[in-house]
Short mmCIF file of N, CA and C in Angstrom, two decimals:
data_model
loop_
_atom_site.label_atom_id
_atom_site.label_comp_id
_atom_site.label_asym_id
_atom_site.label_seq_id
_atom_site.Cartn_x
_atom_site.Cartn_y
_atom_site.Cartn_z
N MET L 1 9.53 38.07 32.07
CA MET L 1 9.95 38.10 30.64
C MET L 1 9.90 39.36 29.93
N ASN L 2 10.74 40.18 29.46
CA ASN L 2 10.41 41.47 28.97
C ASN L 2 9.43 41.36 27.56
N THR L 3 8.90 42.54 27.44
CA THR L 3 7.89 42.62 26.16
C THR L 3 8.51 42.18 24.87
N PRO L 4 9.63 42.82 24.54
CA PRO L 4 10.14 42.37 23.22
C PRO L 4 10.46 40.79 23.15
N MET L 5 10.90 40.27 24.10
CA MET L 5 11.16 38.76 23.95
C MET L 5 9.93 37.81 23.85
N ARG L 6 8.87 38.45 24.66
CA ARG L 6 7.61 37.68 24.47
C ARG L 6 6.97 37.99 22.94
N GLY L 7 7.27 39.04 22.35
CA GLY L 7 6.67 39.25 21.07
C GLY L 7 7.47 38.45 20.13
N LEU L 8 8.91 38.20 20.14
CA LEU L 8 9.59 37.47 19.36
C LEU L 8 9.25 35.87 19.57
N LEU L 9 8.96 35.51 20.77
CA LEU L 9 8.34 34.12 20.94
C LEU L 9 7.12 33.83 20.38
N ALA L 10 6.20 34.64 20.51
CA ALA L 10 4.81 34.75 19.93
C ALA L 10 5.12 34.64 18.31
N ALA L 11 5.88 35.24 17.87
CA ALA L 11 6.03 35.37 16.26
C ALA L 11 6.65 34.27 15.86
N GLY L 12 7.74 33.60 16.45
CA GLY L 12 8.26 32.18 16.19
C GLY L 12 7.22 31.01 16.43
N ALA L 13 6.25 31.17 17.39
CA ALA L 13 5.36 30.21 17.49
C ALA L 13 4.27 30.37 16.29
N ALA L 14 3.89 31.60 15.93
CA ALA L 14 2.97 31.72 14.72
C ALA L 14 3.59 31.23 13.70
N VAL L 15 5.04 31.34 13.38
CA VAL L 15 5.65 31.00 12.15
C VAL L 15 5.67 29.42 12.07
N ALA L 16 5.90 28.86 13.24
CA ALA L 16 5.88 27.30 13.36
C ALA L 16 4.35 26.71 12.85
N VAL L 17 3.36 27.54 13.25
CA VAL L 17 1.86 26.99 13.21
C VAL L 17 1.75 27.09 11.59
N VAL L 18 2.01 28.01 11.01
CA VAL L 18 1.72 28.35 9.57
C VAL L 18 2.77 27.19 8.84
N LEU L 19 3.87 26.81 9.23
CA LEU L 19 4.73 26.17 8.51
C LEU L 19 4.32 24.67 8.66
N SER L 20 3.80 24.22 9.90
CA SER L 20 3.17 22.96 9.97
C SER L 20 1.86 22.74 9.28
N SER L 21 0.91 23.90 9.40
CA SER L 21 -0.29 23.67 8.70
C SER L 21 0.06 23.79 7.19
N GLY L 22 1.09 24.40 6.67
CA GLY L 22 1.30 24.41 5.31
C GLY L 22 1.83 22.86 4.84
N ALA L 23 2.71 22.26 5.70
CA ALA L 23 2.91 21.09 5.13
C ALA L 23 1.74 19.94 5.40
N ALA L 24 1.05 20.02 6.23
CA ALA L 24 -0.18 19.18 6.15
C ALA L 24 -1.12 19.55 5.17
N ALA L 25 -1.33 20.74 4.76
CA ALA L 25 -2.04 21.24 3.43
C ALA L 25 -1.48 20.56 2.27
N GLN L 26 -0.20 20.73 2.16
CA GLN L 26 0.52 20.04 0.88
C GLN L 26 0.26 18.57 0.95
N ALA L 27 0.51 17.84 2.16
CA ALA L 27 0.13 16.45 2.19
C ALA L 27 -1.12 16.08 1.71
N ALA L 28 -2.05 16.82 2.12
CA ALA L 28 -3.50 16.64 2.02
C ALA L 28 -3.80 16.93 0.43
N THR L 29 -3.02 17.88 -0.16
CA THR L 29 -3.33 18.18 -1.58
C THR L 29 -2.73 17.16 -2.48
N ALA L 30 -1.57 16.65 -1.98
CA ALA L 30 -0.95 15.56 -2.70
C ALA L 30 -1.87 14.26 -2.51
N ALA L 31 -2.16 13.91 -1.62
CA ALA L 31 -3.20 12.83 -1.51
C ALA L 31 -4.47 12.88 -2.28
N ALA L 32 -4.92 14.28 -2.55
CA ALA L 32 -6.02 14.54 -3.12
C ALA L 32 -6.00 14.53 -4.68
N ALA L 33 -4.65 14.58 -5.04
CA ALA L 33 -4.24 14.62 -6.46
C ALA L 33 -4.38 13.19 -7.25
N VAL L 34 -4.23 12.30 -6.25
CA VAL L 34 -4.13 10.88 -6.88
C VAL L 34 -5.61 10.66 -7.42
N PRO L 35 -5.43 10.31 -8.72
CA PRO L 35 -6.89 9.91 -9.50
C PRO L 35 -7.68 8.59 -8.61
N ASP L 36 -8.78 8.67 -8.98
CA ASP L 36 -9.75 7.41 -8.34
C ASP L 36 -9.67 6.29 -9.16
N TYR L 37 -8.79 5.35 -9.25
CA TYR L 37 -8.66 4.29 -10.14
C TYR L 37 -9.78 3.17 -9.82
N LYS L 38 -9.99 2.53 -10.69
CA LYS L 38 -11.15 1.56 -10.49
C LYS L 38 -10.39 0.27 -9.77
N ALA L 39 -10.93 -0.22 -8.82
CA ALA L 39 -10.10 -1.20 -8.03
C ALA L 39 -10.51 -2.51 -8.85
N PRO L 40 -9.57 -3.57 -8.63
CA PRO L 40 -9.79 -4.84 -9.48
C PRO L 40 -10.81 -5.63 -8.23
N LYS L 41 -11.35 -6.64 -8.92
CA LYS L 41 -12.08 -7.78 -7.85
C LYS L 41 -11.24 -8.19 -6.87
N THR L 42 -11.67 -7.92 -5.50
CA THR L 42 -10.70 -8.16 -4.52
C THR L 42 -10.42 -9.92 -4.58
N PHE L 43 -11.44 -10.66 -4.79
CA PHE L 43 -10.99 -12.02 -4.84
C PHE L 43 -10.81 -12.70 -6.27
N GLY L 44 -10.41 -11.65 -7.14
CA GLY L 44 -10.15 -12.17 -8.59
C GLY L 44 -9.46 -13.35 -8.70
N THR L 45 -9.83 -14.09 -9.76
CA THR L 45 -9.03 -15.64 -10.01
C THR L 45 -7.93 -15.41 -11.18
N THR L 46 -7.79 -14.31 -11.55
CA THR L 46 -6.71 -14.22 -12.73
C THR L 46 -5.80 -13.19 -12.34
N PHE L 47 -4.36 -13.22 -12.68
CA PHE L 47 -3.59 -12.21 -12.59
C PHE L 47 -3.79 -10.96 -13.31
N GLN L 48 -3.53 -9.69 -12.88
CA GLN L 48 -3.91 -8.57 -13.58
C GLN L 48 -2.81 -8.36 -14.69
N ALA L 49 -3.28 -7.99 -15.73
CA ALA L 49 -2.27 -7.55 -16.69
C ALA L 49 -1.97 -6.15 -16.74
N ASP L 50 -0.70 -5.84 -17.13
CA ASP L 50 -0.05 -4.59 -17.34
C ASP L 50 0.47 -4.59 -18.65
N PRO L 51 -0.34 -4.29 -19.77
CA PRO L 51 0.05 -4.58 -21.09
C PRO L 51 1.29 -3.57 -21.38
N LYS L 52 1.49 -2.57 -20.91
CA LYS L 52 2.53 -1.57 -21.17
C LYS L 52 3.75 -1.79 -20.57
N HIS L 53 3.74 -2.75 -19.58
CA HIS L 53 4.97 -3.17 -18.89
C HIS L 53 5.86 -4.05 -19.46
N ASP L 54 7.09 -3.85 -19.66
CA ASP L 54 8.13 -4.80 -20.15
C ASP L 54 8.93 -5.33 -19.09
N PHE L 55 8.75 -6.61 -18.89
CA PHE L 55 9.31 -7.17 -17.94
C PHE L 55 10.73 -7.55 -18.25
N THR L 56 11.33 -7.39 -19.64
CA THR L 56 12.44 -7.72 -19.96
C THR L 56 13.49 -6.59 -19.65
N LYS L 57 13.09 -5.33 -19.11
CA LYS L 57 13.92 -4.48 -18.93
C LYS L 57 14.08 -4.29 -17.31
N GLY L 58 14.21 -5.44 -16.64
CA GLY L 58 14.52 -5.41 -15.37
C GLY L 58 13.14 -5.14 -14.66
N ILE L 59 13.56 -5.08 -13.27
CA ILE L 59 12.35 -4.87 -12.24
C ILE L 59 12.17 -3.32 -12.03
N HIS L 60 11.06 -3.02 -12.28
CA HIS L 60 10.88 -1.33 -12.28
C HIS L 60 9.22 -1.18 -11.94
N SER L 61 8.65 0.00 -11.84
CA SER L 61 7.39 0.39 -11.27
C SER L 61 6.24 -0.01 -12.30
N ARG L 62 5.33 -0.55 -11.75
CA ARG L 62 4.03 -0.67 -12.73
C ARG L 62 3.60 0.30 -12.93
N HIS L 63 2.74 0.54 -14.21
CA HIS L 63 2.07 1.67 -14.39
C HIS L 63 0.68 2.26 -13.46
N ASN L 64 0.27 3.57 -13.52
CA ASN L 64 -0.63 3.90 -12.53
C ASN L 64 -1.88 3.04 -12.46
N GLY L 65 -2.39 2.96 -11.35
CA GLY L 65 -3.56 2.16 -11.24
C GLY L 65 -3.59 1.35 -9.85
N ILE L 66 -4.45 0.40 -9.69
CA ILE L 66 -4.46 -0.42 -8.48
C ILE L 66 -4.15 -2.08 -8.82
N LEU L 67 -3.29 -2.57 -8.07
CA LEU L 67 -2.82 -3.87 -8.48
C LEU L 67 -3.39 -4.61 -7.21
N ARG L 68 -3.84 -5.77 -7.45
CA ARG L 68 -4.07 -6.84 -6.29
C ARG L 68 -2.74 -7.60 -6.26
N GLY L 69 -2.19 -7.44 -4.97
CA GLY L 69 -0.84 -8.10 -4.98
C GLY L 69 -0.46 -8.13 -3.60
N TRP L 70 0.92 -8.50 -3.43
CA TRP L 70 1.56 -8.35 -2.06
C TRP L 70 2.98 -7.97 -2.21
N ILE L 71 3.48 -7.30 -1.31
CA ILE L 71 4.81 -6.87 -1.20
C ILE L 71 5.66 -7.94 -0.89
N THR L 72 6.64 -8.28 -1.52
CA THR L 72 7.39 -9.37 -1.33
C THR L 72 8.91 -9.18 -0.61
N LEU L 73 9.25 -7.90 -0.76
CA LEU L 73 10.46 -7.37 -0.14
C LEU L 73 10.41 -5.82 0.14
N ILE L 74 11.06 -5.19 1.14
CA ILE L 74 11.33 -3.81 1.18
C ILE L 74 12.76 -3.59 1.35
N ARG L 75 13.29 -2.82 0.66
CA ARG L 75 14.57 -2.50 0.68
C ARG L 75 14.71 -0.79 1.00
N GLY L 76 15.10 -0.31 2.03
CA GLY L 76 15.00 0.99 2.10
C GLY L 76 13.66 1.65 1.88
N ASP L 77 13.39 2.47 0.88
CA ASP L 77 12.13 2.93 0.76
C ASP L 77 11.51 2.28 -0.40
N VAL L 78 12.05 1.31 -0.99
CA VAL L 78 11.49 0.61 -2.39
C VAL L 78 11.05 -0.67 -1.93
N ALA L 79 9.83 -0.96 -2.40
CA ALA L 79 9.16 -2.21 -2.25
C ALA L 79 9.07 -3.02 -3.43
N GLU L 80 9.48 -4.25 -3.38
CA GLU L 80 9.12 -5.06 -4.65
C GLU L 80 7.85 -5.84 -4.25
N TYR L 81 6.72 -5.86 -5.27
CA TYR L 81 5.51 -6.57 -5.26
C TYR L 81 5.16 -7.30 -6.41
N GLU L 82 4.44 -8.23 -6.37
CA GLU L 82 3.80 -8.81 -7.46
C GLU L 82 2.29 -9.03 -7.34
N PRO L 83 1.80 -9.51 -8.67
CA PRO L 83 0.43 -9.68 -8.55
C PRO L 83 -0.09 -11.00 -7.74
N ILE L 84 -1.53 -11.06 -7.37
CA ILE L 84 -1.63 -12.22 -6.70
C ILE L 84 -3.10 -12.54 -7.22
N LYS L 85 -3.52 -13.74 -7.20
CA LYS L 85 -5.00 -14.23 -7.53
C LYS L 85 -5.51 -14.98 -6.45
N TRP L 86 -6.88 -15.27 -6.39
CA TRP L 86 -7.58 -16.05 -5.67
C TRP L 86 -7.59 -17.47 -6.05
N LYS L 87 -7.06 -18.47 -5.40
CA LYS L 87 -7.30 -19.76 -5.84
C LYS L 87 -8.27 -20.53 -4.93
N LYS L 88 -9.36 -20.88 -5.50
CA LYS L 88 -10.31 -21.56 -4.66
C LYS L 88 -9.88 -23.01 -4.28
N GLY L 89 -10.36 -23.25 -3.18
CA GLY L 89 -9.80 -24.43 -2.58
C GLY L 89 -10.94 -25.55 -2.48
N THR L 90 -10.51 -26.72 -2.21
CA THR L 90 -11.41 -27.81 -2.09
C THR L 90 -12.02 -28.08 -0.70
N GLU L 91 -10.86 -27.99 0.19
CA GLU L 91 -11.33 -28.25 1.64
C GLU L 91 -11.49 -26.85 2.29
N THR L 92 -10.98 -25.72 1.81
CA THR L 92 -11.21 -24.47 2.41
C THR L 92 -11.81 -23.57 1.47
N GLU L 93 -11.90 -22.28 1.79
CA GLU L 93 -12.60 -21.41 0.85
C GLU L 93 -11.52 -21.01 -0.52
N GLY L 94 -10.26 -21.15 0.14
CA GLY L 94 -9.28 -20.86 -0.80
C GLY L 94 -8.13 -19.88 -0.23
N LEU L 95 -7.09 -19.59 -1.14
CA LEU L 95 -6.05 -18.76 -0.71
C LEU L 95 -5.60 -17.79 -1.94
N PHE L 96 -4.83 -16.89 -1.65
CA PHE L 96 -4.24 -16.12 -2.54
C PHE L 96 -2.83 -16.71 -2.90
N VAL L 97 -2.47 -16.67 -4.17
CA VAL L 97 -1.33 -17.13 -4.71
C VAL L 97 -0.54 -16.11 -5.61
N GLY L 98 0.79 -16.22 -5.68
CA GLY L 98 1.45 -15.49 -6.63
C GLY L 98 1.74 -16.12 -7.85
N PRO L 99 2.62 -15.44 -8.79
CA PRO L 99 2.95 -16.16 -9.95
C PRO L 99 3.69 -17.28 -9.76
N PRO L 100 3.83 -18.50 -10.47
CA PRO L 100 4.61 -19.75 -10.38
C PRO L 100 6.07 -19.30 -10.37
N LYS L 101 6.96 -19.95 -9.83
CA LYS L 101 8.54 -19.88 -9.60
C LYS L 101 8.91 -19.84 -11.15
N GLY L 102 9.79 -18.79 -11.10
CA GLY L 102 10.54 -18.49 -12.48
C GLY L 102 9.83 -17.60 -13.22
N ASP L 103 8.42 -17.14 -12.79
CA ASP L 103 7.90 -16.21 -13.65
C ASP L 103 8.34 -14.78 -13.16
N VAL L 104 8.44 -13.85 -14.12
CA VAL L 104 9.12 -12.48 -13.69
C VAL L 104 8.05 -11.47 -13.61
N MET L 105 6.75 -11.69 -13.23
CA MET L 105 5.94 -10.85 -12.98
C MET L 105 5.91 -10.03 -11.67
N ALA L 106 7.04 -9.12 -11.67
CA ALA L 106 7.37 -8.41 -10.41
C ALA L 106 7.72 -7.01 -10.65
N TYR L 107 7.34 -6.12 -9.69
CA TYR L 107 7.40 -4.50 -9.83
C TYR L 107 8.37 -4.13 -8.67
N ALA L 108 8.98 -2.96 -8.79
CA ALA L 108 9.49 -2.28 -7.85
C ALA L 108 9.17 -0.62 -7.83
N SER L 109 8.84 -0.22 -6.79
CA SER L 109 8.62 1.16 -6.82
C SER L 109 8.76 1.80 -5.26
N PRO L 110 9.34 3.18 -5.35
CA PRO L 110 9.49 3.65 -3.98
C PRO L 110 8.20 3.94 -3.26
N ILE L 111 8.10 3.74 -1.88
CA ILE L 111 6.86 4.03 -1.28
C ILE L 111 6.92 5.40 -0.80
N ALA L 112 5.72 6.03 -1.39
CA ALA L 112 5.73 7.41 -1.02
C ALA L 112 5.96 7.98 0.48
N LYS L 113 6.30 9.01 0.90
CA LYS L 113 6.41 9.52 2.12
C LYS L 113 5.06 9.64 2.87
N ASP L 114 4.16 9.99 2.08
CA ASP L 114 2.83 10.30 2.63
C ASP L 114 1.87 8.98 2.22
N VAL L 115 2.43 7.90 2.06
CA VAL L 115 1.59 6.56 1.68
C VAL L 115 0.34 6.59 2.75
N VAL L 116 -0.78 6.11 1.89
CA VAL L 116 -1.95 5.87 2.84
C VAL L 116 -1.95 4.44 3.01
N TYR L 117 -1.71 3.85 4.47
CA TYR L 117 -1.72 2.40 4.65
C TYR L 117 -3.07 2.09 5.51
N LEU L 118 -3.90 1.08 4.97
CA LEU L 118 -5.08 0.91 5.69
C LEU L 118 -5.02 -0.63 5.89
N SER L 119 -4.75 -0.80 7.26
CA SER L 119 -4.67 -2.30 7.66
C SER L 119 -6.05 -3.14 7.90
N ALA L 120 -5.81 -4.25 7.70
CA ALA L 120 -7.04 -5.07 8.23
C ALA L 120 -6.71 -5.71 9.51
N TYR L 121 -5.67 -5.63 10.14
CA TYR L 121 -5.24 -6.25 11.27
C TYR L 121 -4.83 -5.24 12.21
N GLY L 122 -5.21 -3.97 12.36
CA GLY L 122 -4.90 -3.12 13.28
C GLY L 122 -3.48 -2.60 13.20
N CYS L 123 -3.00 -1.49 13.89
CA CYS L 123 -1.70 -1.12 13.77
C CYS L 123 -0.45 -1.67 14.84
N LYS L 124 -1.15 -2.51 15.79
CA LYS L 124 -0.25 -2.96 16.50
C LYS L 124 0.76 -4.17 16.23
N ALA L 125 1.82 -4.42 16.67
CA ALA L 125 2.62 -5.43 16.26
C ALA L 125 1.94 -6.88 16.27
N SER L 126 1.17 -6.88 17.32
CA SER L 126 0.50 -7.96 17.63
C SER L 126 -0.57 -8.62 16.47
N MET L 127 -0.98 -7.83 15.88
CA MET L 127 -1.98 -7.79 14.71
C MET L 127 -3.21 -8.54 15.38
N GLY L 128 -3.73 -8.24 16.34
CA GLY L 128 -4.90 -8.99 16.85
C GLY L 128 -6.16 -8.24 16.50
N ASP L 129 -6.27 -7.19 16.36
CA ASP L 129 -7.58 -6.48 15.95
C ASP L 129 -8.01 -6.77 14.46
N MET L 130 -9.12 -6.92 14.43
CA MET L 130 -9.55 -7.18 12.86
C MET L 130 -10.31 -5.70 12.67
N THR L 131 -9.63 -5.08 11.64
CA THR L 131 -10.10 -3.74 11.30
C THR L 131 -10.59 -3.70 9.84
N VAL L 132 -11.63 -4.31 9.45
CA VAL L 132 -12.02 -4.23 8.14
C VAL L 132 -13.26 -3.82 7.88
N ASN L 133 -13.58 -3.56 6.76
CA ASN L 133 -15.01 -3.17 6.37
C ASN L 133 -15.55 -4.41 5.90
N ARG L 134 -16.55 -4.66 6.71
CA ARG L 134 -17.30 -6.13 6.40
C ARG L 134 -18.00 -6.18 5.34
N ASN L 135 -18.19 -5.51 4.52
CA ASN L 135 -18.74 -5.37 3.10
C ASN L 135 -17.93 -5.76 2.26
N ASN L 136 -16.65 -5.41 2.19
CA ASN L 136 -15.87 -5.89 1.20
C ASN L 136 -14.45 -6.32 1.57
N GLY L 137 -14.35 -6.71 2.94
CA GLY L 137 -12.96 -7.37 3.41
C GLY L 137 -11.99 -6.66 3.32
N LEU L 138 -11.77 -5.32 3.01
CA LEU L 138 -10.64 -4.56 2.93
C LEU L 138 -10.55 -3.65 4.11
N GLY L 139 -9.29 -3.60 4.55
CA GLY L 139 -8.74 -2.90 5.69
C GLY L 139 -9.19 -1.43 5.65
N ASN L 140 -9.51 -0.85 6.79
CA ASN L 140 -10.05 0.49 7.00
C ASN L 140 -9.39 1.14 8.00
N LYS L 141 -8.40 0.50 8.98
CA LYS L 141 -7.79 1.39 9.97
C LYS L 141 -6.38 1.99 9.45
N ARG L 142 -6.24 3.33 9.31
CA ARG L 142 -5.34 3.96 8.84
C ARG L 142 -4.10 3.80 9.97
N CYS L 143 -2.96 3.28 9.26
CA CYS L 143 -1.82 3.06 10.27
C CYS L 143 -0.63 4.04 9.61
N SER L 144 0.49 4.14 10.39
CA SER L 144 1.61 5.02 10.09
C SER L 144 2.52 4.10 8.90
N ARG L 145 3.19 4.95 8.19
CA ARG L 145 4.11 4.56 7.20
C ARG L 145 5.12 3.49 7.88
N SER L 146 5.63 3.76 9.08
CA SER L 146 6.48 2.83 9.83
C SER L 146 5.94 1.52 10.01
N VAL L 147 4.49 1.50 10.25
CA VAL L 147 3.93 0.25 10.56
C VAL L 147 3.79 -0.67 9.34
N LEU L 148 3.43 0.05 8.28
CA LEU L 148 3.48 -0.64 6.70
C LEU L 148 4.94 -1.19 6.57
N LEU L 149 6.03 -0.37 6.82
CA LEU L 149 7.36 -0.86 6.32
C LEU L 149 7.79 -1.85 7.28
N LYS L 150 7.53 -2.00 8.51
CA LYS L 150 7.73 -3.20 9.53
C LYS L 150 6.99 -4.35 9.01
N ARG L 151 5.59 -4.09 8.92
CA ARG L 151 4.91 -5.38 8.77
C ARG L 151 5.25 -6.03 7.39
N HIS L 152 5.34 -5.25 6.31
CA HIS L 152 5.46 -5.89 5.12
C HIS L 152 6.93 -6.03 4.89
N HIS L 153 7.92 -5.65 5.42
CA HIS L 153 9.49 -5.95 5.25
C HIS L 153 9.86 -7.27 4.47
N ALA L 154 9.50 -8.24 5.08
CA ALA L 154 10.01 -9.56 4.34
C ALA L 154 8.94 -10.25 3.68
N HIS L 155 7.55 -9.95 3.92
CA HIS L 155 6.62 -10.48 3.15
C HIS L 155 5.35 -9.84 3.53
N GLY L 156 4.61 -9.53 2.54
CA GLY L 156 3.32 -8.90 2.45
C GLY L 156 2.14 -9.63 2.68
N HIS L 157 1.09 -8.86 3.06
CA HIS L 157 -0.32 -9.47 2.93
C HIS L 157 -1.05 -9.09 1.93
N PRO L 158 -1.73 -9.94 1.47
CA PRO L 158 -2.71 -9.51 0.22
C PRO L 158 -3.25 -8.12 0.39
N SER L 159 -3.20 -7.33 -0.60
CA SER L 159 -3.47 -5.99 -0.60
C SER L 159 -3.69 -5.37 -2.17
N LEU L 160 -4.45 -4.31 -1.82
CA LEU L 160 -4.66 -3.33 -2.90
C LEU L 160 -3.62 -2.50 -3.04
N ILE L 161 -2.71 -2.49 -4.06
CA ILE L 161 -1.73 -1.52 -4.03
C ILE L 161 -1.77 -0.38 -5.18
N THR L 162 -1.93 0.76 -4.70
CA THR L 162 -2.04 1.98 -5.66
C THR L 162 -0.77 2.61 -6.14
N VAL L 163 -0.61 2.48 -7.25
CA VAL L 163 0.67 3.19 -7.90
C VAL L 163 0.20 4.50 -8.70
N TYR L 164 1.05 5.61 -8.53
CA TYR L 164 0.85 6.83 -9.18
C TYR L 164 2.14 7.41 -9.24
N LYS L 165 2.44 7.85 -10.63
CA LYS L 165 3.52 8.50 -10.91
C LYS L 165 4.78 7.60 -10.50
N GLY L 166 4.74 6.44 -10.56
CA GLY L 166 5.74 5.46 -10.26
C GLY L 166 6.16 5.34 -8.70
N LYS L 167 5.11 5.86 -7.73
CA LYS L 167 5.38 5.51 -6.46
C LYS L 167 4.00 4.71 -6.06
N ILE L 168 4.32 4.06 -4.78
CA ILE L 168 3.10 3.33 -4.06
C ILE L 168 2.62 4.48 -3.16
N VAL L 169 1.24 4.72 -3.34
CA VAL L 169 0.64 5.77 -2.63
C VAL L 169 -0.12 5.42 -1.76
N LYS L 170 -0.98 4.08 -1.83
CA LYS L 170 -1.76 3.54 -1.02
C LYS L 170 -1.60 1.98 -1.06
N VAL L 171 -1.75 1.45 0.29
CA VAL L 171 -1.81 -0.04 0.51
C VAL L 171 -2.92 -0.34 1.41
N GLN L 172 -3.88 -1.09 0.69
CA GLN L 172 -5.14 -1.61 1.50
C GLN L 172 -4.96 -2.88 1.57
N GLU L 173 -4.93 -3.38 2.90
CA GLU L 173 -4.82 -5.00 3.10
C GLU L 173 -6.13 -5.58 2.72
N ILE L 174 -6.30 -6.77 2.13
CA ILE L 174 -7.44 -7.70 2.01
C ILE L 174 -7.40 -8.59 3.25
N TYR L 175 -8.58 -8.61 4.05
CA TYR L 175 -8.62 -9.62 5.11
C TYR L 175 -8.75 -10.96 4.93
N THR L 176 -7.86 -11.95 5.31
CA THR L 176 -7.89 -13.31 5.00
C THR L 176 -7.78 -13.95 6.20
N PRO L 177 -8.87 -14.77 6.88
CA PRO L 177 -8.80 -15.46 8.22
C PRO L 177 -7.57 -16.63 8.23
#
């Protein structure tokens, strides 16, 4: 290969490295820009309020913060989600429940392209691995956005859902046996 061609290929490779590292740095900066919101009790027994939200104006994004909830539907890049609460059981420890039928406590937000998805069940389709922090019961295995979209498409798992600037930026599953 001639010398000018080698120089051109080397320059092209250098530009590709700079561009890809710039995109990675931009994604890291975007993730770092999300404030550190106070998480609700993982097994809280009441629905979290969003006093500024007007449910009469149709389904739209929740205000900034962390919601204990689950995704009920994903259409394209938009997730519909609702708050959940822990209902203590008599024969078992209990289970998570959503709002009663007919209650309009639902939100819809786009899922950020660089969403942080921390699974409690691993990243494989079989969901066989338990990947949780044993101290708090929250998922700690980072999985791709595509796994989040596939797994939560028709019904979600109990999760802590972080919303920032109208987008879902983090989903951390709550382990329930």
